[in-house]
mmCIF file of C-alpha atoms and ligand atoms in Angstrom:
data_model
loop_
_atom_site.group_PDB
_atom_site.id
_atom_site.type_symbol
_atom_site.label_atom_id
_atom_site.label_comp_id
_atom_site.label_asym_id
_atom_site.label_seq_id
_atom_site.Cartn_x
_atom_site.Cartn_y
_atom_site.Cartn_z
ATOM 1 C CA MET A 1 89.666 118.913 127.243
ATOM 2 C CA ILE A 2 88.855 119.015 123.278
ATOM 3 C CA PRO A 3 86.473 121.609 121.910
ATOM 4 C CA ALA A 4 83.392 120.775 121.041
ATOM 5 C CA LEU A 5 82.061 122.802 117.909
ATOM 6 C CA ASP A 6 78.980 123.309 116.302
ATOM 7 C CA ILE A 7 80.074 123.929 112.888
ATOM 8 C CA ASP A 8 78.527 121.800 109.804
ATOM 9 C CA PRO A 9 80.676 120.802 107.288
ATOM 10 C CA PHE A 10 78.410 119.179 105.448
ATOM 11 C CA CYS A 11 75.989 121.797 104.011
ATOM 12 C CA LYS A 12 75.762 124.294 101.547
ATOM 13 C CA ALA A 13 76.967 127.523 103.683
ATOM 14 C CA PHE A 14 80.383 125.621 104.639
ATOM 15 C CA PHE A 15 80.593 124.526 101.341
ATOM 16 C CA ASP A 16 79.804 128.032 99.736
ATOM 17 C CA ASP A 17 82.940 129.377 102.096
ATOM 18 C CA PRO A 18 84.316 126.994 104.113
ATOM 19 C CA TYR A 19 87.191 129.516 105.058
ATOM 20 C CA PRO A 20 85.974 130.729 108.251
ATOM 21 C CA ALA A 21 85.225 127.574 109.675
ATOM 22 C CA HIS A 22 88.173 126.462 108.863
ATOM 23 C CA ALA A 23 89.978 128.597 110.655
ATOM 24 C CA ALA A 24 87.772 128.114 113.650
ATOM 25 C CA MET A 25 88.980 124.322 113.675
ATOM 26 C CA ARG A 26 92.308 124.585 113.249
ATOM 27 C CA ASP A 27 92.410 127.763 116.211
ATOM 28 C CA ALA A 28 90.449 125.730 118.458
ATOM 29 C CA GLY A 29 92.958 123.173 118.731
ATOM 30 C CA PRO A 30 94.374 120.472 117.353
ATOM 31 C CA VAL A 31 91.558 118.118 117.460
ATOM 32 C CA VAL A 32 87.830 118.920 117.430
ATOM 33 C CA TYR A 33 84.526 117.524 118.173
ATOM 34 C CA LEU A 34 82.295 118.225 115.903
ATOM 35 C CA THR A 35 78.756 118.105 118.252
ATOM 36 C CA GLN A 36 76.582 117.499 115.045
ATOM 37 C CA TYR A 37 78.404 114.545 113.451
ATOM 38 C CA ASP A 38 79.406 112.585 117.016
ATOM 39 C CA VAL A 39 82.874 112.736 114.820
ATOM 40 C CA HIS A 40 86.323 114.001 115.834
ATOM 41 C CA ALA A 41 88.018 116.171 112.735
ATOM 42 C CA VAL A 42 91.411 117.471 112.391
ATOM 43 C CA ALA A 43 92.404 120.535 109.923
ATOM 44 C CA ARG A 44 95.753 121.980 111.152
ATOM 45 C CA TYR A 45 98.454 120.732 108.441
ATOM 46 C CA ASN A 46 100.906 119.087 110.748
ATOM 47 C CA ASP A 47 97.707 116.714 112.116
ATOM 48 C CA VAL A 48 96.344 116.127 108.761
ATOM 49 C CA ARG A 49 99.500 114.971 107.382
ATOM 50 C CA ALA A 50 100.628 112.899 110.683
ATOM 51 C CA MET A 51 97.397 111.048 110.437
ATOM 52 C CA LEU A 52 97.759 110.270 106.850
ATOM 53 C CA LEU A 53 101.273 108.862 107.151
ATOM 54 C CA ASP A 54 100.134 106.933 110.617
ATOM 55 C CA TRP A 55 97.594 103.968 108.617
ATOM 56 C CA GLY A 56 98.511 101.444 111.676
ATOM 57 C CA SER A 57 96.368 104.417 114.050
ATOM 58 C CA TYR A 58 94.166 105.240 112.206
ATOM 59 C CA THR A 59 92.554 102.503 109.844
ATOM 60 C CA SER A 60 90.943 103.215 106.456
ATOM 61 C CA ALA A 61 89.225 99.221 106.614
ATOM 62 C CA ARG A 62 86.728 100.803 108.770
ATOM 63 C CA GLY A 63 85.778 103.272 105.403
ATOM 64 C CA VAL A 64 86.883 107.390 104.605
ATOM 65 C CA GLY A 65 83.606 108.215 104.906
ATOM 66 C CA ILE A 66 81.248 108.994 108.323
ATOM 67 C CA SER A 67 79.966 105.489 108.267
ATOM 68 C CA ASP A 68 81.405 103.121 109.913
ATOM 69 C CA PHE A 69 82.028 99.975 108.158
ATOM 70 C CA ALA A 70 82.984 97.996 112.189
ATOM 71 C CA LYS A 71 78.693 99.237 113.062
ATOM 72 C CA GLU A 72 76.807 99.278 109.431
ATOM 73 C CA LYS A 73 77.080 97.201 106.333
ATOM 74 C CA PRO A 74 78.951 99.145 103.733
ATOM 75 C CA TRP A 75 76.590 100.032 100.931
ATOM 76 C CA ARG A 76 78.965 98.929 98.232
ATOM 77 C CA LEU A 77 81.832 96.260 98.022
ATOM 78 C CA PRO A 78 84.653 98.325 99.989
ATOM 79 C CA SER A 79 87.422 99.732 97.337
ATOM 80 C CA LEU A 80 90.266 97.151 97.246
ATOM 81 C CA LEU A 81 92.559 100.277 97.815
ATOM 82 C CA LEU A 82 90.707 103.423 99.519
ATOM 83 C CA GLU A 83 88.943 100.808 101.903
ATOM 84 C CA THR A 84 91.763 98.512 102.846
ATOM 85 C CA ASP A 85 94.231 98.622 105.369
ATOM 86 C CA PRO A 86 98.468 96.402 104.682
ATOM 87 C CA PRO A 87 98.634 93.640 103.591
ATOM 88 C CA LEU A 88 95.347 93.310 101.442
ATOM 89 C CA HIS A 89 95.857 97.398 100.307
ATOM 90 C CA ASP A 90 100.095 96.839 99.230
ATOM 91 C CA ARG A 91 99.392 93.277 97.167
ATOM 92 C CA THR A 92 96.667 96.125 95.582
ATOM 93 C CA ARG A 93 98.273 98.492 95.241
ATOM 94 C CA LYS A 94 101.503 97.626 94.047
ATOM 95 C CA LEU A 95 99.269 96.205 90.639
ATOM 96 C CA MET A 96 97.972 99.913 90.196
ATOM 97 C CA ASP A 97 101.603 101.579 90.552
ATOM 98 C CA LYS A 98 102.093 99.519 88.020
ATOM 99 C CA VAL A 99 99.446 99.909 85.825
ATOM 100 C CA LEU A 100 99.662 103.452 86.333
ATOM 101 C CA SER A 101 103.456 104.280 86.453
ATOM 102 C CA PRO A 102 105.168 106.947 85.275
ATOM 103 C CA ALA A 103 106.853 105.263 82.053
ATOM 104 C CA ALA A 104 102.859 103.937 81.700
ATOM 105 C CA VAL A 105 101.941 107.585 81.927
ATOM 106 C CA ARG A 106 104.837 109.007 79.438
ATOM 107 C CA GLY A 107 103.430 106.452 76.825
ATOM 108 C CA LEU A 108 99.935 108.787 77.106
ATOM 109 C CA ARG A 109 101.655 111.624 77.024
ATOM 110 C CA GLU A 110 101.308 112.820 73.196
ATOM 111 C CA ALA A 111 97.800 111.893 72.731
ATOM 112 C CA PHE A 112 97.068 113.529 76.107
ATOM 113 C CA ALA A 113 98.964 116.758 74.578
ATOM 114 C CA ASP A 114 97.127 116.836 71.113
ATOM 115 C CA ALA A 115 93.518 116.503 72.727
ATOM 116 C CA ALA A 116 94.413 119.704 75.102
ATOM 117 C CA GLU A 117 95.464 121.283 71.996
ATOM 118 C CA LEU A 118 92.752 120.564 69.880
ATOM 119 C CA LEU A 119 90.039 121.288 72.821
ATOM 120 C CA ILE A 120 91.599 124.955 73.602
ATOM 121 C CA ASP A 121 91.306 125.591 70.279
ATOM 122 C CA ASP A 122 87.687 124.523 69.502
ATOM 123 C CA LEU A 123 87.349 126.595 72.935
ATOM 124 C CA LEU A 124 88.992 129.453 71.219
ATOM 125 C CA ALA A 125 86.813 128.951 67.923
ATOM 126 C CA ARG A 126 83.280 129.381 69.623
ATOM 127 C CA GLY A 127 84.778 132.339 72.052
ATOM 128 C CA THR A 128 82.283 132.033 74.866
ATOM 129 C CA PHE A 129 81.890 128.581 76.921
ATOM 130 C CA ASP A 130 81.508 126.985 80.290
ATOM 131 C CA ALA A 131 84.920 126.438 81.333
ATOM 132 C CA VAL A 132 83.156 123.469 83.961
ATOM 133 C CA ARG A 133 80.879 121.719 80.805
ATOM 134 C CA ASP A 134 83.335 122.296 78.307
ATOM 135 C CA LEU A 135 87.417 122.388 79.429
ATOM 136 C CA ALA A 136 86.981 120.495 83.006
ATOM 137 C CA GLU A 137 84.443 117.988 82.140
ATOM 138 C CA ALA A 138 85.462 117.424 78.319
ATOM 139 C CA TYR A 139 88.885 116.658 78.507
ATOM 140 C CA PRO A 140 89.306 114.075 81.092
ATOM 141 C CA LEU A 141 86.017 112.484 79.959
ATOM 142 C CA THR A 142 87.966 112.113 76.135
ATOM 143 C CA VAL A 143 90.788 111.309 77.056
ATOM 144 C CA PHE A 144 90.858 109.107 80.482
ATOM 145 C CA PRO A 145 88.047 106.684 79.597
ATOM 146 C CA ASP A 146 90.272 106.551 76.015
ATOM 147 C CA ALA A 147 93.492 105.613 78.510
ATOM 148 C CA VAL A 148 91.069 102.903 80.494
ATOM 149 C CA GLY A 149 90.125 101.272 77.328
ATOM 150 C CA MET A 150 86.201 102.262 77.567
ATOM 151 C CA PRO A 151 83.959 102.434 74.293
ATOM 152 C CA ALA A 152 83.100 105.840 73.226
ATOM 153 C CA GLU A 153 79.511 106.221 74.134
ATOM 154 C CA ASN A 154 77.786 107.007 77.160
ATOM 155 C CA ARG A 155 81.467 108.453 78.618
ATOM 156 C CA ARG A 156 79.106 111.268 81.049
ATOM 157 C CA PHE A 157 77.894 108.379 82.950
ATOM 158 C CA LEU A 158 80.914 108.754 84.858
ATOM 159 C CA LEU A 159 80.183 111.904 86.165
ATOM 160 C CA PRO A 160 76.747 111.211 88.129
ATOM 161 C CA TYR A 161 78.467 107.697 88.996
ATOM 162 C CA GLY A 162 81.693 109.980 90.863
ATOM 163 C CA ASN A 163 79.562 112.411 92.030
ATOM 164 C CA MET A 164 77.232 109.974 93.778
ATOM 165 C CA VAL A 165 80.737 108.027 95.597
ATOM 166 C CA PHE A 166 82.205 111.296 96.390
ATOM 167 C CA ASN A 167 79.159 111.854 98.724
ATOM 168 C CA SER A 168 78.413 108.530 99.679
ATOM 169 C CA PHE A 169 81.716 109.527 102.285
ATOM 170 C CA GLY A 170 79.611 111.967 103.882
ATOM 171 C CA PRO A 171 76.319 111.917 105.836
ATOM 172 C CA ARG A 172 73.375 110.878 104.317
ATOM 173 C CA ASN A 173 71.888 114.150 103.757
ATOM 174 C CA SER A 174 69.803 115.870 100.771
ATOM 175 C CA PHE A 175 73.221 115.930 98.711
ATOM 176 C CA PHE A 176 73.971 112.615 98.889
ATOM 177 C CA GLU A 177 69.930 111.559 98.084
ATOM 178 C CA ALA A 178 70.004 113.989 95.028
ATOM 179 C CA ALA A 179 73.653 112.358 93.937
ATOM 180 C CA VAL A 180 72.044 108.580 94.635
ATOM 181 C CA ALA A 181 69.127 109.493 92.101
ATOM 182 C CA ASP A 182 71.325 111.075 89.363
ATOM 183 C CA ALA A 183 73.727 108.268 89.442
ATOM 184 C CA GLU A 184 70.602 105.451 89.573
ATOM 185 C CA PRO A 185 69.840 105.107 86.128
ATOM 186 C CA VAL A 186 73.829 104.424 84.810
ATOM 187 C CA LEU A 187 74.918 102.287 87.912
ATOM 188 C CA ALA A 188 74.398 98.739 85.776
ATOM 189 C CA TRP A 189 76.341 100.857 83.218
ATOM 190 C CA VAL A 190 79.155 101.629 84.968
ATOM 191 C CA GLN A 191 79.329 98.273 86.934
ATOM 192 C CA ALA A 192 79.030 96.449 83.073
ATOM 193 C CA GLN A 193 81.811 98.719 82.501
ATOM 194 C CA SER A 194 84.378 96.969 84.873
ATOM 195 C CA LYS A 195 84.470 93.552 82.862
ATOM 196 C CA ARG A 196 86.885 92.807 81.170
ATOM 197 C CA ASP A 197 84.945 92.430 78.115
ATOM 198 C CA ALA A 198 83.685 95.677 77.745
ATOM 199 C CA LEU A 199 87.617 97.108 77.771
ATOM 200 C CA SER A 200 89.576 97.590 75.008
ATOM 201 C CA THR A 201 92.900 95.242 75.293
ATOM 202 C CA THR A 202 95.394 98.007 75.610
ATOM 203 C CA GLY A 203 94.665 100.144 78.130
ATOM 204 C CA PHE A 204 94.500 100.315 81.688
ATOM 205 C CA GLY A 205 91.409 98.399 82.263
ATOM 206 C CA ALA A 206 92.872 95.472 80.359
ATOM 207 C CA ALA A 207 96.600 95.697 82.033
ATOM 208 C CA ILE A 208 94.592 95.278 85.377
ATOM 209 C CA HIS A 209 92.913 92.758 84.013
ATOM 210 C CA ALA A 210 95.893 90.778 83.013
ATOM 211 C CA ALA A 211 96.971 90.204 86.297
ATOM 212 C CA VAL A 212 94.233 87.586 86.423
ATOM 213 C CA ASP A 213 96.498 85.762 84.167
ATOM 214 C CA ASP A 214 99.220 86.036 86.279
ATOM 215 C CA GLY A 215 97.366 84.237 89.192
ATOM 216 C CA ASP A 216 98.265 87.835 90.982
ATOM 217 C CA ILE A 217 94.582 88.869 91.772
ATOM 218 C CA ALA A 218 91.030 86.991 91.247
ATOM 219 C CA GLU A 219 88.271 87.774 87.982
ATOM 220 C CA ALA A 220 85.955 89.578 90.892
ATOM 221 C CA GLU A 221 88.944 91.574 92.265
ATOM 222 C CA ALA A 222 90.373 93.144 89.231
ATOM 223 C CA GLU A 223 86.700 94.123 88.714
ATOM 224 C CA VAL A 224 86.564 96.077 91.858
ATOM 225 C CA LEU A 225 90.089 97.592 90.854
ATOM 226 C CA VAL A 226 88.379 98.969 87.196
ATOM 227 C CA ARG A 227 85.708 100.169 89.251
ATOM 228 C CA SER A 228 87.831 101.933 91.522
ATOM 229 C CA LEU A 229 89.613 104.382 88.410
ATOM 230 C CA LEU A 230 85.947 104.571 86.890
ATOM 231 C CA THR A 231 85.147 106.252 90.531
ATOM 232 C CA ALA A 232 87.757 108.235 91.148
ATOM 233 C CA GLY A 233 89.838 108.692 87.526
ATOM 234 C CA VAL A 234 87.023 111.631 86.735
ATOM 235 C CA ASP A 235 85.117 113.453 88.696
ATOM 236 C CA THR A 236 88.972 114.348 90.884
ATOM 237 C CA THR A 237 90.551 115.800 87.857
ATOM 238 C CA VAL A 238 87.321 117.499 87.005
ATOM 239 C CA ASN A 239 87.893 119.631 89.789
ATOM 240 C CA GLY A 240 91.281 120.067 89.793
ATOM 241 C CA LEU A 241 90.839 121.108 86.193
ATOM 242 C CA CYS A 242 87.988 123.693 87.295
ATOM 243 C CA ALA A 243 90.248 124.658 90.101
ATOM 244 C CA ALA A 244 93.122 125.521 87.913
ATOM 245 C CA VAL A 245 90.731 127.407 85.126
ATOM 246 C CA TYR A 246 89.142 129.091 88.133
ATOM 247 C CA CYS A 247 92.502 130.265 89.818
ATOM 248 C CA LEU A 248 94.069 131.466 86.611
ATOM 249 C CA ALA A 249 90.855 133.471 85.867
ATOM 250 C CA ARG A 250 90.722 135.092 89.555
ATOM 251 C CA PHE A 251 94.032 136.324 89.791
ATOM 252 C CA PRO A 252 95.052 137.406 86.320
ATOM 253 C CA ALA A 253 99.058 138.471 87.295
ATOM 254 C CA ALA A 254 99.146 134.423 87.717
ATOM 255 C CA PHE A 255 97.752 134.093 84.065
ATOM 256 C CA GLU A 256 100.022 136.474 82.842
ATOM 257 C CA GLN A 257 102.987 134.955 84.617
ATOM 258 C CA LEU A 258 102.304 131.536 83.225
ATOM 259 C CA ARG A 259 101.816 132.822 79.631
ATOM 260 C CA ALA A 260 105.463 134.160 79.677
ATOM 261 C CA ASP A 261 106.882 130.719 80.906
ATOM 262 C CA PRO A 262 104.544 127.880 80.106
ATOM 263 C CA SER A 263 107.262 125.878 81.711
ATOM 264 C CA LEU A 264 104.905 126.980 85.075
ATOM 265 C CA ALA A 265 101.836 125.098 83.970
ATOM 266 C CA ARG A 266 103.261 121.935 86.335
ATOM 267 C CA ALA A 267 103.271 123.618 89.124
ATOM 268 C CA ALA A 268 100.348 126.385 88.245
ATOM 269 C CA PHE A 269 98.009 122.543 88.693
ATOM 270 C CA GLU A 270 100.069 122.214 91.623
ATOM 271 C CA GLU A 271 99.144 125.255 93.282
ATOM 272 C CA ALA A 272 95.928 125.119 92.531
ATOM 273 C CA ILE A 273 95.221 122.041 93.931
ATOM 274 C CA ARG A 274 97.118 122.776 96.967
ATOM 275 C CA LEU A 275 94.343 126.065 97.279
ATOM 276 C CA GLU A 276 91.386 124.431 95.822
ATOM 277 C CA SER A 277 91.522 120.978 97.095
ATOM 278 C CA PRO A 278 89.257 119.116 95.074
ATOM 279 C CA VAL A 279 89.411 116.933 97.397
ATOM 280 C CA GLN A 280 88.178 118.306 100.213
ATOM 281 C CA THR A 281 87.912 115.524 103.428
ATOM 282 C CA PHE A 282 88.146 111.765 103.750
ATOM 283 C CA PHE A 283 87.840 110.333 107.590
ATOM 284 C CA ARG A 284 89.907 107.909 109.350
ATOM 285 C CA THR A 285 89.078 105.584 111.898
ATOM 286 C CA THR A 286 91.616 105.254 115.190
ATOM 287 C CA THR A 287 92.222 101.601 115.896
ATOM 288 C CA ARG A 288 93.581 102.304 119.965
ATOM 289 C CA ASP A 289 93.547 104.917 121.733
ATOM 290 C CA VAL A 290 96.119 107.766 120.486
ATOM 291 C CA THR A 291 96.806 110.923 121.952
ATOM 292 C CA ILE A 292 96.509 113.770 119.290
ATOM 293 C CA GLY A 293 98.278 117.129 120.881
ATOM 294 C CA GLY A 294 98.409 115.934 124.122
ATOM 295 C CA GLU A 295 94.045 115.041 123.788
ATOM 296 C CA MET A 296 93.238 111.066 124.134
ATOM 297 C CA VAL A 297 91.409 110.195 121.567
ATOM 298 C CA PRO A 298 89.612 106.084 122.155
ATOM 299 C CA GLU A 299 89.588 103.670 119.902
ATOM 300 C CA GLY A 300 87.129 103.475 117.487
ATOM 301 C CA THR A 301 86.754 106.906 116.842
ATOM 302 C CA LYS A 302 85.747 108.463 113.678
ATOM 303 C CA ILE A 303 88.086 111.692 112.557
ATOM 304 C CA LEU A 304 87.352 113.791 110.033
ATOM 305 C CA MET A 305 90.670 114.783 108.230
ATOM 306 C CA PHE A 306 90.212 118.074 106.910
ATOM 307 C CA LEU A 307 92.760 118.435 103.494
ATOM 308 C CA GLY A 308 91.485 121.397 102.461
ATOM 309 C CA ALA A 309 92.569 123.143 105.846
ATOM 310 C CA ALA A 310 95.615 121.987 106.006
ATOM 311 C CA ASN A 311 96.192 123.191 102.780
ATOM 312 C CA ARG A 312 95.401 126.814 103.926
ATOM 313 C CA ASP A 313 96.839 126.227 107.604
ATOM 314 C CA PRO A 314 98.719 129.708 107.955
ATOM 315 C CA ARG A 315 100.876 127.449 110.631
ATOM 316 C CA ARG A 316 102.090 125.454 107.430
ATOM 317 C CA TRP A 317 101.939 128.232 104.327
ATOM 318 C CA ASP A 318 102.578 131.276 103.864
ATOM 319 C CA GLN A 319 99.947 133.989 102.245
ATOM 320 C CA ALA A 320 98.291 130.352 102.667
ATOM 321 C CA ASP A 321 95.010 132.030 101.024
ATOM 322 C CA THR A 322 96.901 133.473 97.616
ATOM 323 C CA PHE A 323 97.485 131.901 94.181
ATOM 324 C CA ASP A 324 101.383 131.477 94.161
ATOM 325 C CA MET A 325 102.585 128.922 90.926
ATOM 326 C CA THR A 326 105.773 129.933 91.894
ATOM 327 C CA ARG A 327 106.120 128.912 95.842
ATOM 328 C CA ARG A 328 107.121 125.706 97.082
ATOM 329 C CA ASN A 329 104.174 124.039 97.188
ATOM 330 C CA ALA A 330 105.739 120.527 97.814
ATOM 331 C CA GLY A 331 104.252 118.582 100.729
ATOM 332 C CA HIS A 332 100.236 120.035 100.538
ATOM 333 C CA VAL A 333 98.194 116.977 101.374
ATOM 334 C CA GLY A 334 95.463 117.538 98.133
ATOM 335 C CA PHE A 335 96.967 114.519 96.955
ATOM 336 C CA GLY A 336 96.857 112.706 100.308
ATOM 337 C CA ALA A 337 99.778 111.312 101.961
ATOM 338 C CA GLY A 338 101.800 108.105 102.746
ATOM 339 C CA ILE A 339 100.482 104.878 101.827
ATOM 340 C CA HIS A 340 96.962 105.751 100.177
ATOM 341 C CA ALA A 341 98.566 108.778 98.744
ATOM 342 C CA CYS A 342 96.884 109.088 95.226
ATOM 343 C CA VAL A 343 97.557 106.853 92.906
ATOM 344 C CA GLY A 344 96.499 108.158 89.754
ATOM 345 C CA ALA A 345 98.414 111.686 90.875
ATOM 346 C CA VAL A 346 100.601 111.528 87.573
ATOM 347 C CA LEU A 347 98.183 110.988 85.324
ATOM 348 C CA ALA A 348 96.421 113.849 87.007
ATOM 349 C CA ARG A 349 99.642 116.192 86.946
ATOM 350 C CA MET A 350 99.626 115.258 83.243
ATOM 351 C CA GLU A 351 96.685 116.117 82.505
ATOM 352 C CA GLY A 352 96.906 119.438 84.127
ATOM 353 C CA GLU A 353 100.111 120.086 83.085
ATOM 354 C CA LEU A 354 99.169 119.881 79.493
ATOM 355 C CA VAL A 355 96.011 121.683 79.304
ATOM 356 C CA LEU A 356 97.230 124.978 80.938
ATOM 357 C CA ALA A 357 100.214 124.792 78.730
ATOM 358 C CA ALA A 358 97.927 124.852 75.937
ATOM 359 C CA LEU A 359 95.758 127.943 77.704
ATOM 360 C CA ALA A 360 99.459 129.415 77.999
ATOM 361 C CA ARG A 361 100.327 129.343 74.459
ATOM 362 C CA LYS A 362 97.523 129.980 72.722
ATOM 363 C CA VAL A 363 95.535 131.825 75.192
ATOM 364 C CA SER A 364 95.852 135.900 75.737
ATOM 365 C CA ARG A 365 92.022 136.802 77.936
ATOM 366 C CA LEU A 366 90.562 134.557 80.134
ATOM 367 C CA GLU A 367 87.443 136.162 82.144
ATOM 368 C CA ILE A 368 84.772 134.993 83.890
ATOM 369 C CA THR A 369 81.823 136.149 82.242
ATOM 370 C CA GLY A 370 79.259 135.053 84.341
ATOM 371 C CA GLU A 371 77.651 134.154 88.089
ATOM 372 C CA PRO A 372 79.764 130.700 88.959
ATOM 373 C CA LYS A 373 77.595 128.351 90.042
ATOM 374 C CA ARG A 374 79.015 126.108 92.808
ATOM 375 C CA ARG A 375 78.747 121.721 92.526
ATOM 376 C CA TYR A 376 77.427 121.131 96.302
ATOM 377 C CA ASN A 377 79.273 117.502 97.244
ATOM 378 C CA ASN A 378 80.078 115.950 100.747
ATOM 379 C CA THR A 379 83.675 115.652 100.013
ATOM 380 C CA LEU A 380 84.235 117.514 96.246
ATOM 381 C CA ARG A 381 84.794 121.041 96.088
ATOM 382 C CA GLY A 382 84.297 122.228 92.714
ATOM 383 C CA MET A 383 81.930 124.044 90.060
ATOM 384 C CA ALA A 384 78.796 123.314 88.388
ATOM 385 C CA SER A 385 79.135 125.943 85.975
ATOM 386 C CA LEU A 386 81.550 128.550 85.446
ATOM 387 C CA PRO A 387 80.709 130.857 82.489
ATOM 388 C CA MET A 388 83.777 132.090 80.238
ATOM 389 C CA ARG A 389 85.332 133.880 77.370
ATOM 390 C CA MET A 390 88.863 133.172 76.261
ATOM 391 C CA VAL A 391 90.757 135.359 73.257
ATOM 392 C CA ALA A 392 93.078 133.968 71.089
ATOM 393 C CA GLY A 393 97.068 135.504 71.195
HETATM 394 C C1 LIG B 1 90.193 107.687 95.729
HETATM 395 C C2 LIG B 1 89.022 107.335 95.716
HETATM 396 C C3 LIG B 1 87.597 107.943 95.431
HETATM 397 C C4 LIG B 1 86.788 107.130 95.258
HETATM 398 C C5 LIG B 1 86.450 105.929 94.804
HETATM 399 C C6 LIG B 1 87.973 105.126 95.273
HETATM 400 C C7 LIG B 1 88.891 105.601 95.539
HETATM 401 C C8 LIG B 1 88.139 103.989 95.163
HETATM 402 O O1 LIG B 1 89.046 102.979 94.928
HETATM 403 O O2 LIG B 1 86.572 102.760 94.976
#
């Protein structure tokens, strides 16, 4: 028997405190049925990871949101990375792996480090600020569009756009409707930014479009791949940085540890990704009758993978709810796993490392000075506002 639960993982109360419901789903069994949405779900580390690795049994091509592309027309042109399976997936992924390669990212390191230093100096000069708007959003909105090769104007438009797409993986609830209304004015602009002519000749965007000249992809495909960067490259790192700052502010001993050894910056960012899991969930769809923990789940079933619950599963992690940058956190699924594992992870990790290293070297005190406000999103976990004070030292 697959346990049936009436948990709503897409409502305000759940987003305010998902952890009791995560535990309830993990404890109920390896796979559960969520009655409110007629979908199945996995929340234990082992089952989430196994599902991520088995793309043959759990397809992404029917969409990684709640909507089944086999039954409902996708609301946008499907992503050539996220919403595909091999062999199509591998062709586009290979290109994006090259565009976002460790060598390509390394070439940006100095510019990204300079931007991190400048940002922290500026925030220290101000003393009090909003860690979401002025730090977590400000940094990726500077360095990432630069790296893609976008013009300087209107970059903040990427935020409502990403917010809408990540909401769209969930049900058509009020969060989704509000995000659509918010993004409507920027849709045409974002679409235009993926065109070859809109991009500089040196960035990631140009590198994608160069594959058209080589005959590897069509022009229209290049534009959809650039769209992936614009959609998935900002809100994710914003919420990753927000998670890291929020962790360091709430765990002062951890911040002292980081200050004492700034080379822990990379590990601290990774641990924040594990603990907060900015990307909380994705769906898969079964391509055949499968068994999960001995339970049969039929072909064509939508299954919600709780990455955030897997990353706090006490079956896998000691002191799962504690921020510990010295733990061995490799294997967390905050960036996914398998063929769809985050293609921008090298870049995201560098952004996180450089911002936290600048904090570690320049800041002596980090404190939350007002009520943090959550940002509600059907997929992303993060804040709308985090009032903060920083002191130099
Ligand atoms: C991982 C992710 C999130 C949202 C959009 C996309 C990817 C995309 O490829 O469009």
